XYZ file of C-alpha atoms in Angstrom:
123
model
C -1.688 1.311 4.034
C -1.168 -1.250 6.284
C -4.509 -2.071 6.496
C -5.656 -2.097 3.035
C -3.211 -4.748 2.382
C -3.757 -6.822 5.647
C -7.551 -6.662 3.988
C -6.135 -7.720 0.904
C -3.904 -11.086 1.566
C -6.094 -12.174 4.687
C -9.741 -10.753 4.038
C -11.271 -10.367 7.282
C -14.873 -9.146 7.200
C -12.553 -7.284 10.330
C -10.054 -5.950 8.870
C -12.319 -4.946 5.555
C -14.495 -3.519 7.728
C -11.213 -1.225 9.655
C -10.221 0.065 6.571
C -14.265 1.026 5.408
C -14.400 2.970 8.901
C -11.174 4.353 7.871
C -11.828 5.701 4.795
C -14.900 7.234 6.316
C -12.794 8.916 8.943
C -10.521 10.299 6.298
C -13.213 11.821 3.863
C -14.662 13.338 7.609
C -12.025 14.637 8.024
C -11.345 16.253 4.390
C -15.211 17.032 4.684
C -14.347 19.477 7.876
C -11.495 20.783 6.219
C -12.961 21.447 3.699
C -15.933 23.961 5.384
C -13.618 25.376 8.184
C -11.414 26.696 5.000
C -8.389 25.092 6.595
C -5.573 24.854 4.021
C -4.256 21.979 4.001
C -1.326 21.635 0.940
C -1.209 17.612 1.188
C -3.275 14.639 1.922
C -0.208 13.014 2.474
C -1.942 9.647 0.608
C 1.037 9.773 -1.418
C 3.899 10.817 0.555
C 5.378 13.548 -1.028
C 3.904 14.545 -4.186
C 1.081 17.284 -3.523
C -2.017 15.999 -3.007
C -4.756 18.887 -1.455
C -7.743 17.550 -0.700
C -10.456 18.085 -2.613
C -14.443 17.341 -2.868
C -12.752 14.177 -5.334
C -11.263 13.026 -2.484
C -14.382 13.521 -0.104
C -16.322 11.601 -3.309
C -13.377 8.652 -3.719
C -13.353 8.362 0.402
C -16.941 8.013 -0.027
C -17.506 5.510 -2.347
C -14.451 3.467 -1.257
C -16.162 3.556 2.883
C -19.160 2.330 1.155
C -17.740 -0.496 -0.975
C -15.679 -1.775 1.944
C -18.560 -1.531 4.371
C -20.788 -3.435 1.848
C -18.415 -6.524 1.445
C -17.314 -6.501 5.264
C -21.250 -6.845 6.205
C -21.546 -9.369 3.138
C -18.563 -11.427 4.936
C -17.229 -12.275 1.726
C -13.823 -13.417 1.287
C -12.129 -10.459 -0.854
C -8.749 -11.786 -0.666
C -6.371 -12.025 -3.058
C -5.582 -16.032 -2.307
C -9.463 -16.468 -2.718
C -10.197 -13.942 -5.309
C -7.615 -15.514 -8.083
C -8.063 -18.762 -8.750
C -11.992 -18.023 -9.855
C -10.499 -15.835 -12.099
C -9.358 -16.410 -15.816
C -5.978 -16.842 -16.834
C -4.485 -16.921 -13.495
C -5.833 -14.056 -12.163
C -3.557 -11.969 -14.485
C -6.675 -9.606 -16.125
C -8.267 -9.078 -12.739
C -4.672 -8.278 -11.112
C -4.228 -5.313 -14.150
C -7.912 -3.946 -13.438
C -6.984 -3.815 -9.786
C -3.831 -1.718 -11.070
C -5.110 -0.421 -13.319
C -8.451 0.950 -10.521
C -5.927 1.991 -8.189
C -3.621 4.263 -10.848
C -7.003 6.350 -11.783
C -7.551 6.985 -8.049
C -3.917 7.881 -7.833
C -5.012 10.253 -10.761
C -7.919 11.462 -8.957
C -6.872 12.200 -6.413
C -3.663 13.880 -8.070
C -4.252 15.775 -10.849
C -7.737 15.710 -11.284
C -8.129 18.425 -8.374
C -5.647 20.890 -10.680
C -7.033 20.159 -13.264
C -10.852 21.412 -12.202
C -8.895 24.645 -10.752
C -7.153 25.253 -13.357
C -10.911 25.010 -15.547
C -12.448 27.619 -13.035
C -9.794 29.966 -12.874
C -10.075 30.187 -17.070
C -14.044 30.216 -16.646
C-alpha cells in the first residue's frame, strides 16, 4: 500500500516498477497456493474482510503487474500532481474514475469469487 501511495504521489518509474513487482510476486504466490491446495482463508488485502484468493485474484494481480511494468518502462510521470492539471474539470472526473476502478477491484476480490463459487455449487 505504501508503494502504491508513493507511486501515486511521486510517480517515479522506480516506485511504479516496485508496485508492478509486488503485484507479480503476489500473483505468483496465489498461483502457487491454489495449485498446492494450500488453504488460505484470506489474502489480507482488506484487513479483516474475508477475501480468499482465487483465479480472479490472480487475473487482476497479473493485469495490474503488466500495467505497472508498462508505465515503469515508458518512464511516464503518472503522479497525481502531474496528471491532474492535464485533466478536464480540475481532474474531478478522473479522480471519480479512479475511485470507481478501485471499488470494482475491491468487488472483484471480495464478492466475485464467492458469487462464482455459489453459482458453481448450484450448477
